[in-house]
GROMACS .gro file of C-alpha atoms in nm:
model
  469
    1UNK     CA    1   0.000   0.000   0.000
    2UNK     CA    2   0.152   0.328  -0.109
    3UNK     CA    3   0.094   0.620   0.120
    4UNK     CA    4   0.246   0.933  -0.030
    5UNK     CA    5  -0.033   1.184  -0.091
    6UNK     CA    6   0.155   1.513  -0.102
    7UNK     CA    7   0.024   1.767  -0.346
    8UNK     CA    8   0.342   1.918  -0.484
    9UNK     CA    9   0.186   2.131  -0.754
   10UNK     CA   10   0.173   2.448  -0.540
   11UNK     CA   11   0.552   2.483  -0.550
   12UNK     CA   12   0.801   2.393  -0.817
   13UNK     CA   13   1.064   2.346  -0.545
   14UNK     CA   14   0.943   2.095  -0.283
   15UNK     CA   15   1.094   2.097   0.064
   16UNK     CA   16   1.335   1.830   0.183
   17UNK     CA   17   1.065   1.626   0.355
   18UNK     CA   18   0.859   1.614   0.037
   19UNK     CA   19   1.160   1.526  -0.179
   20UNK     CA   20   1.249   1.238   0.051
   21UNK     CA   21   0.889   1.115   0.057
   22UNK     CA   22   0.870   1.128  -0.322
   23UNK     CA   23   1.196   0.939  -0.351
   24UNK     CA   24   1.085   0.670  -0.105
   25UNK     CA   25   0.759   0.629  -0.290
   26UNK     CA   26   0.924   0.584  -0.629
   27UNK     CA   27   1.190   0.346  -0.497
   28UNK     CA   28   0.924   0.141  -0.317
   29UNK     CA   29   0.724   0.112  -0.636
   30UNK     CA   30   1.035   0.015  -0.831
   31UNK     CA   31   1.100  -0.264  -0.580
   32UNK     CA   32   0.738  -0.380  -0.604
   33UNK     CA   33   0.759  -0.383  -0.982
   34UNK     CA   34   1.079  -0.589  -0.980
   35UNK     CA   35   0.933  -0.833  -0.726
   36UNK     CA   36   0.632  -0.886  -0.949
   37UNK     CA   37   0.815  -0.927  -1.280
   38UNK     CA   38   0.852  -1.308  -1.268
   39UNK     CA   39   0.473  -1.348  -1.242
   40UNK     CA   40   0.373  -1.047  -1.453
   41UNK     CA   41   0.268  -1.089  -1.818
   42UNK     CA   42   0.524  -1.010  -2.087
   43UNK     CA   43   0.250  -0.843  -2.292
   44UNK     CA   44  -0.102  -0.712  -2.256
   45UNK     CA   45  -0.291  -0.605  -2.566
   46UNK     CA   46  -0.646  -0.511  -2.654
   47UNK     CA   47  -0.740  -0.340  -2.326
   48UNK     CA   48  -0.577   0.003  -2.354
   49UNK     CA   49  -0.860   0.217  -2.489
   50UNK     CA   50  -0.968   0.367  -2.156
   51UNK     CA   51  -0.610   0.427  -2.042
   52UNK     CA   52  -0.525   0.591  -2.375
   53UNK     CA   53  -0.823   0.824  -2.342
   54UNK     CA   54  -0.718   0.926  -1.992
   55UNK     CA   55  -0.358   0.985  -2.093
   56UNK     CA   56  -0.468   1.217  -2.374
   57UNK     CA   57  -0.629   1.459  -2.129
   58UNK     CA   58  -0.451   1.797  -2.083
   59UNK     CA   59  -0.286   1.882  -1.750
   60UNK     CA   60  -0.509   2.048  -1.488
   61UNK     CA   61  -0.483   2.403  -1.364
   62UNK     CA   62  -0.417   2.279  -1.010
   63UNK     CA   63  -0.173   1.998  -0.935
   64UNK     CA   64  -0.272   1.650  -0.819
   65UNK     CA   65  -0.145   1.400  -0.565
   66UNK     CA   66   0.193   1.241  -0.633
   67UNK     CA   67   0.081   0.887  -0.554
   68UNK     CA   68  -0.226   0.910  -0.777
   69UNK     CA   69  -0.012   1.034  -1.065
   70UNK     CA   70   0.228   0.743  -1.018
   71UNK     CA   71  -0.075   0.514  -1.017
   72UNK     CA   72  -0.175   0.660  -1.352
   73UNK     CA   73   0.170   0.595  -1.497
   74UNK     CA   74   0.175   0.237  -1.374
   75UNK     CA   75  -0.168   0.169  -1.518
   76UNK     CA   76  -0.059   0.314  -1.853
   77UNK     CA   77   0.265   0.114  -1.850
   78UNK     CA   78   0.073  -0.208  -1.793
   79UNK     CA   79  -0.045  -0.207  -2.157
   80UNK     CA   80   0.157  -0.328  -2.455
   81UNK     CA   81   0.496  -0.499  -2.424
   82UNK     CA   82   0.717  -0.523  -2.118
   83UNK     CA   83   1.079  -0.551  -2.241
   84UNK     CA   84   1.194  -0.586  -1.879
   85UNK     CA   85   1.005  -0.914  -1.840
   86UNK     CA   86   1.202  -1.241  -1.826
   87UNK     CA   87   0.948  -1.370  -2.081
   88UNK     CA   88   1.024  -1.098  -2.333
   89UNK     CA   89   1.216  -1.286  -2.603
   90UNK     CA   90   1.141  -1.066  -2.904
   91UNK     CA   91   1.345  -0.810  -3.097
   92UNK     CA   92   1.636  -0.697  -2.873
   93UNK     CA   93   1.537  -0.684  -2.505
   94UNK     CA   94   1.632  -0.368  -2.316
   95UNK     CA   95   1.691  -0.458  -1.955
   96UNK     CA   96   1.619  -0.138  -1.766
   97UNK     CA   97   1.910  -0.214  -1.532
   98UNK     CA   98   1.811  -0.061  -1.198
   99UNK     CA   99   2.154   0.079  -1.117
  100UNK     CA  100   2.162   0.259  -1.452
  101UNK     CA  101   1.809   0.397  -1.415
  102UNK     CA  102   1.880   0.533  -1.068
  103UNK     CA  103   2.209   0.678  -1.191
  104UNK     CA  104   2.023   0.856  -1.468
  105UNK     CA  105   1.771   1.007  -1.226
  106UNK     CA  106   2.057   1.131  -1.007
  107UNK     CA  107   2.231   1.283  -1.308
  108UNK     CA  108   1.914   1.449  -1.435
  109UNK     CA  109   1.853   1.628  -1.105
  110UNK     CA  110   2.209   1.765  -1.118
  111UNK     CA  111   2.132   1.866  -1.478
  112UNK     CA  112   2.487   1.948  -1.586
  113UNK     CA  113   2.556   2.071  -1.938
  114UNK     CA  114   2.814   1.833  -2.085
  115UNK     CA  115   2.805   1.929  -2.450
  116UNK     CA  116   3.105   2.153  -2.384
  117UNK     CA  117   3.390   2.017  -2.171
  118UNK     CA  118   3.471   2.354  -2.015
  119UNK     CA  119   3.137   2.363  -1.833
  120UNK     CA  120   3.164   2.020  -1.666
  121UNK     CA  121   3.514   1.884  -1.728
  122UNK     CA  122   3.512   1.596  -1.479
  123UNK     CA  123   3.171   1.472  -1.596
  124UNK     CA  124   3.283   1.490  -1.958
  125UNK     CA  125   3.590   1.292  -1.851
  126UNK     CA  126   3.362   1.033  -1.691
  127UNK     CA  127   3.175   0.986  -2.019
  128UNK     CA  128   3.489   1.003  -2.230
  129UNK     CA  129   3.656   0.743  -2.008
  130UNK     CA  130   3.380   0.491  -2.081
  131UNK     CA  131   3.409   0.567  -2.452
  132UNK     CA  132   3.785   0.513  -2.446
  133UNK     CA  133   3.734   0.183  -2.265
  134UNK     CA  134   3.481   0.072  -2.526
  135UNK     CA  135   3.714   0.176  -2.808
  136UNK     CA  136   3.985  -0.040  -2.654
  137UNK     CA  137   3.740  -0.328  -2.617
  138UNK     CA  138   3.687  -0.318  -2.993
  139UNK     CA  139   4.058  -0.298  -3.067
  140UNK     CA  140   4.057   0.057  -3.194
  141UNK     CA  141   4.390   0.242  -3.164
  142UNK     CA  142   4.497   0.482  -2.892
  143UNK     CA  143   4.329   0.817  -2.952
  144UNK     CA  144   4.001   0.667  -3.074
  145UNK     CA  145   3.690   0.825  -2.929
  146UNK     CA  146   3.323   0.868  -2.985
  147UNK     CA  147   2.988   0.987  -2.865
  148UNK     CA  148   2.706   0.862  -2.643
  149UNK     CA  149   2.380   0.905  -2.834
  150UNK     CA  150   2.012   0.827  -2.794
  151UNK     CA  151   2.056   0.502  -2.987
  152UNK     CA  152   2.197   0.334  -3.294
  153UNK     CA  153   2.003   0.547  -3.542
  154UNK     CA  154   2.154   0.878  -3.428
  155UNK     CA  155   2.498   0.716  -3.395
  156UNK     CA  156   2.469   0.583  -3.751
  157UNK     CA  157   2.368   0.926  -3.880
  158UNK     CA  158   2.677   1.084  -3.724
  159UNK     CA  159   2.895   0.810  -3.873
  160UNK     CA  160   2.750   0.845  -4.223
  161UNK     CA  161   2.787   1.224  -4.212
  162UNK     CA  162   3.150   1.188  -4.101
  163UNK     CA  163   3.220   0.933  -4.376
  164UNK     CA  164   3.051   1.151  -4.638
  165UNK     CA  165   3.253   1.455  -4.537
  166UNK     CA  166   3.581   1.264  -4.507
  167UNK     CA  167   3.560   1.071  -4.835
  168UNK     CA  168   3.346   1.295  -5.058
  169UNK     CA  169   3.392   1.651  -4.936
  170UNK     CA  170   3.120   1.889  -5.049
  171UNK     CA  171   3.050   1.715  -5.382
  172UNK     CA  172   2.803   1.430  -5.334
  173UNK     CA  173   2.755   1.351  -5.704
  174UNK     CA  174   2.784   0.980  -5.778
  175UNK     CA  175   2.819   0.879  -5.412
  176UNK     CA  176   2.769   0.510  -5.339
  177UNK     CA  177   2.757   0.311  -5.016
  178UNK     CA  178   2.719  -0.065  -4.980
  179UNK     CA  179   2.483  -0.266  -4.758
  180UNK     CA  180   2.292  -0.596  -4.779
  181UNK     CA  181   1.924  -0.680  -4.753
  182UNK     CA  182   1.993  -0.766  -4.388
  183UNK     CA  183   2.160  -0.434  -4.298
  184UNK     CA  184   1.948  -0.233  -4.057
  185UNK     CA  185   1.747   0.028  -4.246
  186UNK     CA  186   1.889   0.304  -4.025
  187UNK     CA  187   2.193   0.310  -4.258
  188UNK     CA  188   1.979   0.391  -4.563
  189UNK     CA  189   1.777   0.637  -4.354
  190UNK     CA  190   2.095   0.810  -4.239
  191UNK     CA  191   2.215   0.835  -4.598
  192UNK     CA  192   1.887   0.998  -4.698
  193UNK     CA  193   1.902   1.249  -4.412
  194UNK     CA  194   2.265   1.317  -4.507
  195UNK     CA  195   2.150   1.432  -4.850
  196UNK     CA  196   2.211   1.120  -5.057
  197UNK     CA  197   1.949   0.984  -5.299
  198UNK     CA  198   1.808   0.633  -5.268
  199UNK     CA  199   2.019   0.532  -5.568
  200UNK     CA  200   2.333   0.591  -5.360
  201UNK     CA  201   2.256   0.284  -5.148
  202UNK     CA  202   2.375  -0.034  -5.322
  203UNK     CA  203   2.254  -0.373  -5.197
  204UNK     CA  204   2.524  -0.639  -5.209
  205UNK     CA  205   2.424  -1.006  -5.247
  206UNK     CA  206   2.469  -1.240  -4.952
  207UNK     CA  207   2.591  -1.594  -4.897
  208UNK     CA  208   2.434  -1.774  -4.602
  209UNK     CA  209   2.289  -1.442  -4.483
  210UNK     CA  210   2.629  -1.268  -4.486
  211UNK     CA  211   2.759  -1.000  -4.719
  212UNK     CA  212   2.954  -1.159  -5.005
  213UNK     CA  213   3.293  -0.979  -5.017
  214UNK     CA  214   3.357  -1.098  -5.375
  215UNK     CA  215   3.026  -0.954  -5.492
  216UNK     CA  216   3.093  -0.632  -5.301
  217UNK     CA  217   3.435  -0.595  -5.465
  218UNK     CA  218   3.282  -0.652  -5.808
  219UNK     CA  219   3.010  -0.392  -5.750
  220UNK     CA  220   3.263  -0.135  -5.627
  221UNK     CA  221   3.478  -0.194  -5.934
  222UNK     CA  222   3.179  -0.168  -6.168
  223UNK     CA  223   3.059   0.152  -6.004
  224UNK     CA  224   3.401   0.312  -6.034
  225UNK     CA  225   3.415   0.214  -6.400
  226UNK     CA  226   3.086   0.402  -6.448
  227UNK     CA  227   3.236   0.715  -6.298
  228UNK     CA  228   3.061   0.677  -5.962
  229UNK     CA  229   3.222   0.735  -5.622
  230UNK     CA  230   3.208   0.448  -5.370
  231UNK     CA  231   3.278   0.585  -5.022
  232UNK     CA  232   3.134   0.358  -4.749
  233UNK     CA  233   3.107  -0.016  -4.686
  234UNK     CA  234   2.872  -0.122  -4.403
  235UNK     CA  235   2.921  -0.454  -4.227
  236UNK     CA  236   2.692  -0.586  -3.956
  237UNK     CA  237   2.796  -0.756  -3.633
  238UNK     CA  238   2.462  -0.913  -3.552
  239UNK     CA  239   2.179  -0.857  -3.801
  240UNK     CA  240   1.835  -0.774  -3.669
  241UNK     CA  241   1.650  -1.067  -3.823
  242UNK     CA  242   1.892  -1.351  -3.746
  243UNK     CA  243   2.182  -1.212  -3.540
  244UNK     CA  244   2.424  -1.306  -3.817
  245UNK     CA  245   2.771  -1.151  -3.832
  246UNK     CA  246   2.912  -1.043  -4.168
  247UNK     CA  247   3.268  -1.152  -4.264
  248UNK     CA  248   3.428  -0.850  -4.100
  249UNK     CA  249   3.797  -0.937  -4.169
  250UNK     CA  250   3.735  -0.970  -4.543
  251UNK     CA  251   3.515  -0.659  -4.555
  252UNK     CA  252   3.772  -0.457  -4.360
  253UNK     CA  253   4.043  -0.565  -4.603
  254UNK     CA  254   3.824  -0.475  -4.901
  255UNK     CA  255   3.740  -0.131  -4.758
  256UNK     CA  256   4.109  -0.057  -4.691
  257UNK     CA  257   4.212  -0.171  -5.038
  258UNK     CA  258   3.946   0.041  -5.207
  259UNK     CA  259   3.981   0.345  -4.982
  260UNK     CA  260   3.626   0.318  -4.845
  261UNK     CA  261   3.513   0.412  -4.497
  262UNK     CA  262   3.443   0.085  -4.312
  263UNK     CA  263   3.141   0.113  -4.087
  264UNK     CA  264   3.033  -0.172  -3.857
  265UNK     CA  265   2.683  -0.185  -3.713
  266UNK     CA  266   2.737  -0.367  -3.383
  267UNK     CA  267   2.432  -0.208  -3.221
  268UNK     CA  268   2.306  -0.548  -3.108
  269UNK     CA  269   2.619  -0.764  -3.105
  270UNK     CA  270   2.869  -0.515  -2.971
  271UNK     CA  271   2.827  -0.586  -2.600
  272UNK     CA  272   2.906  -0.953  -2.660
  273UNK     CA  273   3.260  -0.845  -2.745
  274UNK     CA  274   3.316  -0.871  -2.369
  275UNK     CA  275   3.306  -1.251  -2.396
  276UNK     CA  276   3.563  -1.483  -2.555
  277UNK     CA  277   3.302  -1.617  -2.798
  278UNK     CA  278   3.191  -1.266  -2.886
  279UNK     CA  279   3.548  -1.155  -2.952
  280UNK     CA  280   3.596  -1.449  -3.185
  281UNK     CA  281   3.269  -1.381  -3.368
  282UNK     CA  282   3.343  -1.010  -3.404
  283UNK     CA  283   3.703  -1.053  -3.520
  284UNK     CA  284   3.782  -0.790  -3.781
  285UNK     CA  285   3.578  -0.516  -3.615
  286UNK     CA  286   3.905  -0.353  -3.511
  287UNK     CA  287   3.954  -0.245  -3.873
  288UNK     CA  288   3.644  -0.027  -3.865
  289UNK     CA  289   3.648   0.349  -3.908
  290UNK     CA  290   3.324   0.369  -3.711
  291UNK     CA  291   3.132   0.128  -3.489
  292UNK     CA  292   2.780   0.164  -3.352
  293UNK     CA  293   2.699  -0.007  -3.020
  294UNK     CA  294   2.371   0.004  -2.829
  295UNK     CA  295   2.426  -0.054  -2.456
  296UNK     CA  296   2.047  -0.066  -2.428
  297UNK     CA  297   2.066  -0.395  -2.616
  298UNK     CA  298   2.353  -0.617  -2.504
  299UNK     CA  299   2.460  -0.426  -2.192
  300UNK     CA  300   2.110  -0.434  -2.038
  301UNK     CA  301   2.063  -0.057  -2.004
  302UNK     CA  302   1.743   0.138  -2.061
  303UNK     CA  303   1.628   0.250  -2.403
  304UNK     CA  304   1.791   0.570  -2.523
  305UNK     CA  305   2.155   0.468  -2.479
  306UNK     CA  306   2.361   0.431  -2.796
  307UNK     CA  307   2.730   0.474  -2.866
  308UNK     CA  308   2.930   0.575  -3.172
  309UNK     CA  309   3.299   0.487  -3.170
  310UNK     CA  310   3.538   0.625  -3.432
  311UNK     CA  311   3.896   0.542  -3.517
  312UNK     CA  312   3.982   0.911  -3.562
  313UNK     CA  313   3.768   1.164  -3.371
  314UNK     CA  314   3.899   1.440  -3.598
  315UNK     CA  315   3.670   1.305  -3.870
  316UNK     CA  316   3.367   1.357  -3.647
  317UNK     CA  317   3.464   1.714  -3.562
  318UNK     CA  318   3.544   1.805  -3.920
  319UNK     CA  319   3.195   1.699  -4.023
  320UNK     CA  320   2.993   1.836  -3.730
  321UNK     CA  321   3.173   2.125  -3.559
  322UNK     CA  322   3.038   2.477  -3.569
  323UNK     CA  323   3.034   2.788  -3.358
  324UNK     CA  324   2.887   3.126  -3.278
  325UNK     CA  325   2.988   3.453  -3.117
  326UNK     CA  326   2.790   3.363  -2.806
  327UNK     CA  327   3.038   3.079  -2.739
  328UNK     CA  328   3.342   3.305  -2.724
  329UNK     CA  329   3.378   3.272  -2.345
  330UNK     CA  330   3.429   2.896  -2.357
  331UNK     CA  331   3.774   2.744  -2.332
  332UNK     CA  332   3.913   2.424  -2.477
  333UNK     CA  333   3.995   2.166  -2.212
  334UNK     CA  334   4.302   1.968  -2.312
  335UNK     CA  335   4.239   1.601  -2.378
  336UNK     CA  336   3.859   1.624  -2.348
  337UNK     CA  337   3.610   1.640  -2.636
  338UNK     CA  338   3.336   1.895  -2.681
  339UNK     CA  339   3.057   1.650  -2.764
  340UNK     CA  340   2.856   1.922  -2.937
  341UNK     CA  341   3.123   1.928  -3.208
  342UNK     CA  342   3.118   1.550  -3.257
  343UNK     CA  343   2.756   1.490  -3.355
  344UNK     CA  344   2.426   1.653  -3.448
  345UNK     CA  345   2.312   1.739  -3.093
  346UNK     CA  346   2.405   2.077  -2.951
  347UNK     CA  347   2.203   2.020  -2.636
  348UNK     CA  348   2.203   1.681  -2.472
  349UNK     CA  349   2.155   1.542  -2.124
  350UNK     CA  350   2.452   1.401  -1.935
  351UNK     CA  351   2.450   1.035  -2.039
  352UNK     CA  352   2.776   0.926  -1.885
  353UNK     CA  353   2.653   0.824  -1.539
  354UNK     CA  354   2.402   0.571  -1.675
  355UNK     CA  355   2.702   0.385  -1.824
  356UNK     CA  356   2.978   0.466  -1.575
  357UNK     CA  357   2.797   0.378  -1.253
  358UNK     CA  358   2.677   0.024  -1.348
  359UNK     CA  359   3.017  -0.069  -1.492
  360UNK     CA  360   3.198   0.049  -1.179
  361UNK     CA  361   2.934  -0.075  -0.936
  362UNK     CA  362   2.887  -0.428  -1.072
  363UNK     CA  363   3.225  -0.465  -1.241
  364UNK     CA  364   3.293  -0.574  -1.598
  365UNK     CA  365   3.308  -0.940  -1.493
  366UNK     CA  366   2.938  -0.934  -1.397
  367UNK     CA  367   2.840  -0.816  -1.744
  368UNK     CA  368   3.069  -1.074  -1.905
  369UNK     CA  369   2.915  -1.355  -1.702
  370UNK     CA  370   2.562  -1.244  -1.789
  371UNK     CA  371   2.645  -1.225  -2.159
  372UNK     CA  372   2.810  -1.567  -2.153
  373UNK     CA  373   2.487  -1.699  -2.001
  374UNK     CA  374   2.288  -1.547  -2.289
  375UNK     CA  375   2.511  -1.718  -2.546
  376UNK     CA  376   2.454  -2.046  -2.360
  377UNK     CA  377   2.079  -1.990  -2.358
  378UNK     CA  378   2.072  -1.929  -2.733
  379UNK     CA  379   2.254  -2.256  -2.795
  380UNK     CA  380   2.017  -2.436  -2.560
  381UNK     CA  381   1.720  -2.301  -2.754
  382UNK     CA  382   1.883  -2.391  -3.085
  383UNK     CA  383   1.959  -2.749  -2.978
  384UNK     CA  384   1.613  -2.808  -2.831
  385UNK     CA  385   1.426  -2.670  -3.131
  386UNK     CA  386   1.653  -2.832  -3.390
  387UNK     CA  387   1.603  -3.171  -3.225
  388UNK     CA  388   1.224  -3.143  -3.241
  389UNK     CA  389   1.074  -3.283  -3.564
  390UNK     CA  390   0.799  -3.021  -3.551
  391UNK     CA  391   1.043  -2.741  -3.633
  392UNK     CA  392   1.281  -2.633  -3.905
  393UNK     CA  393   1.588  -2.451  -3.769
  394UNK     CA  394   1.811  -2.379  -4.069
  395UNK     CA  395   2.089  -2.165  -3.916
  396UNK     CA  396   2.305  -2.202  -3.609
  397UNK     CA  397   2.307  -1.881  -3.406
  398UNK     CA  398   2.612  -1.658  -3.447
  399UNK     CA  399   2.520  -1.475  -3.127
  400UNK     CA  400   2.192  -1.499  -2.933
  401UNK     CA  401   1.915  -1.485  -3.195
  402UNK     CA  402   1.749  -1.816  -3.290
  403UNK     CA  403   1.508  -1.832  -3.586
  404UNK     CA  404   1.279  -2.129  -3.643
  405UNK     CA  405   0.952  -2.223  -3.810
  406UNK     CA  406   0.700  -2.505  -3.799
  407UNK     CA  407   0.758  -2.754  -4.078
  408UNK     CA  408   0.398  -2.697  -4.190
  409UNK     CA  409   0.494  -2.362  -4.344
  410UNK     CA  410   0.433  -1.988  -4.319
  411UNK     CA  411   0.070  -1.991  -4.212
  412UNK     CA  412   0.144  -2.242  -3.937
  413UNK     CA  413   0.420  -2.009  -3.818
  414UNK     CA  414   0.183  -1.714  -3.802
  415UNK     CA  415  -0.073  -1.913  -3.607
  416UNK     CA  416   0.192  -2.040  -3.367
  417UNK     CA  417   0.319  -1.687  -3.300
  418UNK     CA  418  -0.034  -1.565  -3.232
  419UNK     CA  419  -0.104  -1.859  -3.003
  420UNK     CA  420   0.217  -1.821  -2.801
  421UNK     CA  421   0.195  -1.444  -2.764
  422UNK     CA  422  -0.173  -1.459  -2.670
  423UNK     CA  423  -0.077  -1.638  -2.349
  424UNK     CA  424   0.096  -1.321  -2.226
  425UNK     CA  425   0.357  -1.541  -2.056
  426UNK     CA  426   0.620  -1.489  -2.324
  427UNK     CA  427   0.650  -1.269  -2.627
  428UNK     CA  428   0.823  -1.364  -2.953
  429UNK     CA  429   0.864  -1.173  -3.279
  430UNK     CA  430   0.882  -1.284  -3.640
  431UNK     CA  431   1.078  -1.203  -3.952
  432UNK     CA  432   1.097  -1.301  -4.317
  433UNK     CA  433   1.423  -1.450  -4.445
  434UNK     CA  434   1.473  -1.560  -4.804
  435UNK     CA  435   1.100  -1.526  -4.862
  436UNK     CA  436   0.998  -1.753  -4.572
  437UNK     CA  437   0.824  -1.667  -4.246
  438UNK     CA  438   1.021  -1.741  -3.929
  439UNK     CA  439   0.963  -1.700  -3.559
  440UNK     CA  440   1.244  -1.531  -3.378
  441UNK     CA  441   1.363  -1.594  -3.021
  442UNK     CA  442   1.625  -1.382  -2.846
  443UNK     CA  443   1.700  -1.458  -2.477
  444UNK     CA  444   1.924  -1.154  -2.420
  445UNK     CA  445   1.741  -0.994  -2.129
  446UNK     CA  446   1.943  -1.007  -1.808
  447UNK     CA  447   1.639  -1.139  -1.616
  448UNK     CA  448   1.594  -1.436  -1.852
  449UNK     CA  449   1.764  -1.749  -1.721
  450UNK     CA  450   1.751  -2.121  -1.801
  451UNK     CA  451   1.428  -2.186  -1.609
  452UNK     CA  452   1.246  -1.909  -1.795
  453UNK     CA  453   1.382  -2.023  -2.130
  454UNK     CA  454   1.286  -2.386  -2.074
  455UNK     CA  455   0.935  -2.278  -1.977
  456UNK     CA  456   0.917  -2.072  -2.298
  457UNK     CA  457   1.036  -2.365  -2.510
  458UNK     CA  458   0.773  -2.589  -2.354
  459UNK     CA  459   0.505  -2.331  -2.432
  460UNK     CA  460   0.627  -2.312  -2.793
  461UNK     CA  461   0.628  -2.692  -2.829
  462UNK     CA  462   0.283  -2.723  -2.673
  463UNK     CA  463   0.149  -2.466  -2.916
  464UNK     CA  464   0.306  -2.637  -3.216
  465UNK     CA  465   0.172  -2.977  -3.111
  466UNK     CA  466  -0.178  -2.835  -3.063
  467UNK     CA  467  -0.175  -2.673  -3.407
  468UNK     CA  468  -0.037  -2.989  -3.570
  469UNK     CA  469  -0.334  -3.161  -3.406
   0.00000   0.00000   0.00000
């Protein structure tokens, strides 16, 4: 039973007693939510109409009670998907790591401006230190740096703009960049925002879901012969549909030989670089000019946490830096970046603590152990499903995504997905690969363990048996 009933609307600056009461109330509700997660549904659809109508109402003239407003949020959050649930096995789970969420709240109250190092040098150093550590994790050279963004899409945009500026200058005529059908569409979207036409994006054929380096080399050669200007090659370290890793060593060699910017989308797979298996799978990523990583995927943080790493930070600044007379009082702080010159955002919240505190609090070994467990879970799911005659499982997982389908075909797959997700106990997603419908299972959430996965597999098998009838 929650007891806080303070009406805080009369003052924008509550007194200490009220602040402490509000904090206790929120922390108590967080603890209740976490306690209930194992029994809570992973999804709840079809019942949101009343809640949606209430949430669309404008704010009142006079403020309301804090506890009632938190009640309203919790009721609204109960609809749709719960990516924090141990039964959430779709897409790429975002863990909502409690230590990171609390760190973010603490940072937001302090509200420091970290776009310019001069205004908060030690906090910028905190963020920059995590970026340097990540750059080292990926084998980038000393002096590499980057940017913490809202996610992979914004990080990709900054990378594409840097590559465009570095390799093409101001003349974009004939620009070409190379992806596959499995490359995340944020690359093509970034190219469009960066001023490139749809014809600039060339789709390279694949072999066993991976970019074919021979085909890529041939297309680059043909485009050059036509007077076009290849400038970027995009490899993927964990595709969205199947978690497949492109042949990064061969693509890195091709990009270097042809003078192309080598971009690696490791938004999903990047965190797994912490493990021995992940390092082996992502070999070749160290040749990248830019790497995108989403800690809200494989480092269990909350949505809104992406990272761009670059081999040479000068390329970011050359493409993004600007200025104005009103900035004349600011000084350069030696050794620290001004993040406003490294990407599209001139105003941004301080994002460093949401990364720094969990890594220092739990230690890197805790993340490594959790990620190793997720790799084990994926192989468990693969072995169990592949051994069941009801299912077709054509590809071994490179990382933690397992795709499968009933042997009865696409329509059976759709009915199985609907049946499983309708239980609310687990939630899967689907994809289409090589023209065929597949279900997709991804046990990457840090609250998903072997017991939860085995229960999910049993639910999937029960559904398939019932439909096979």
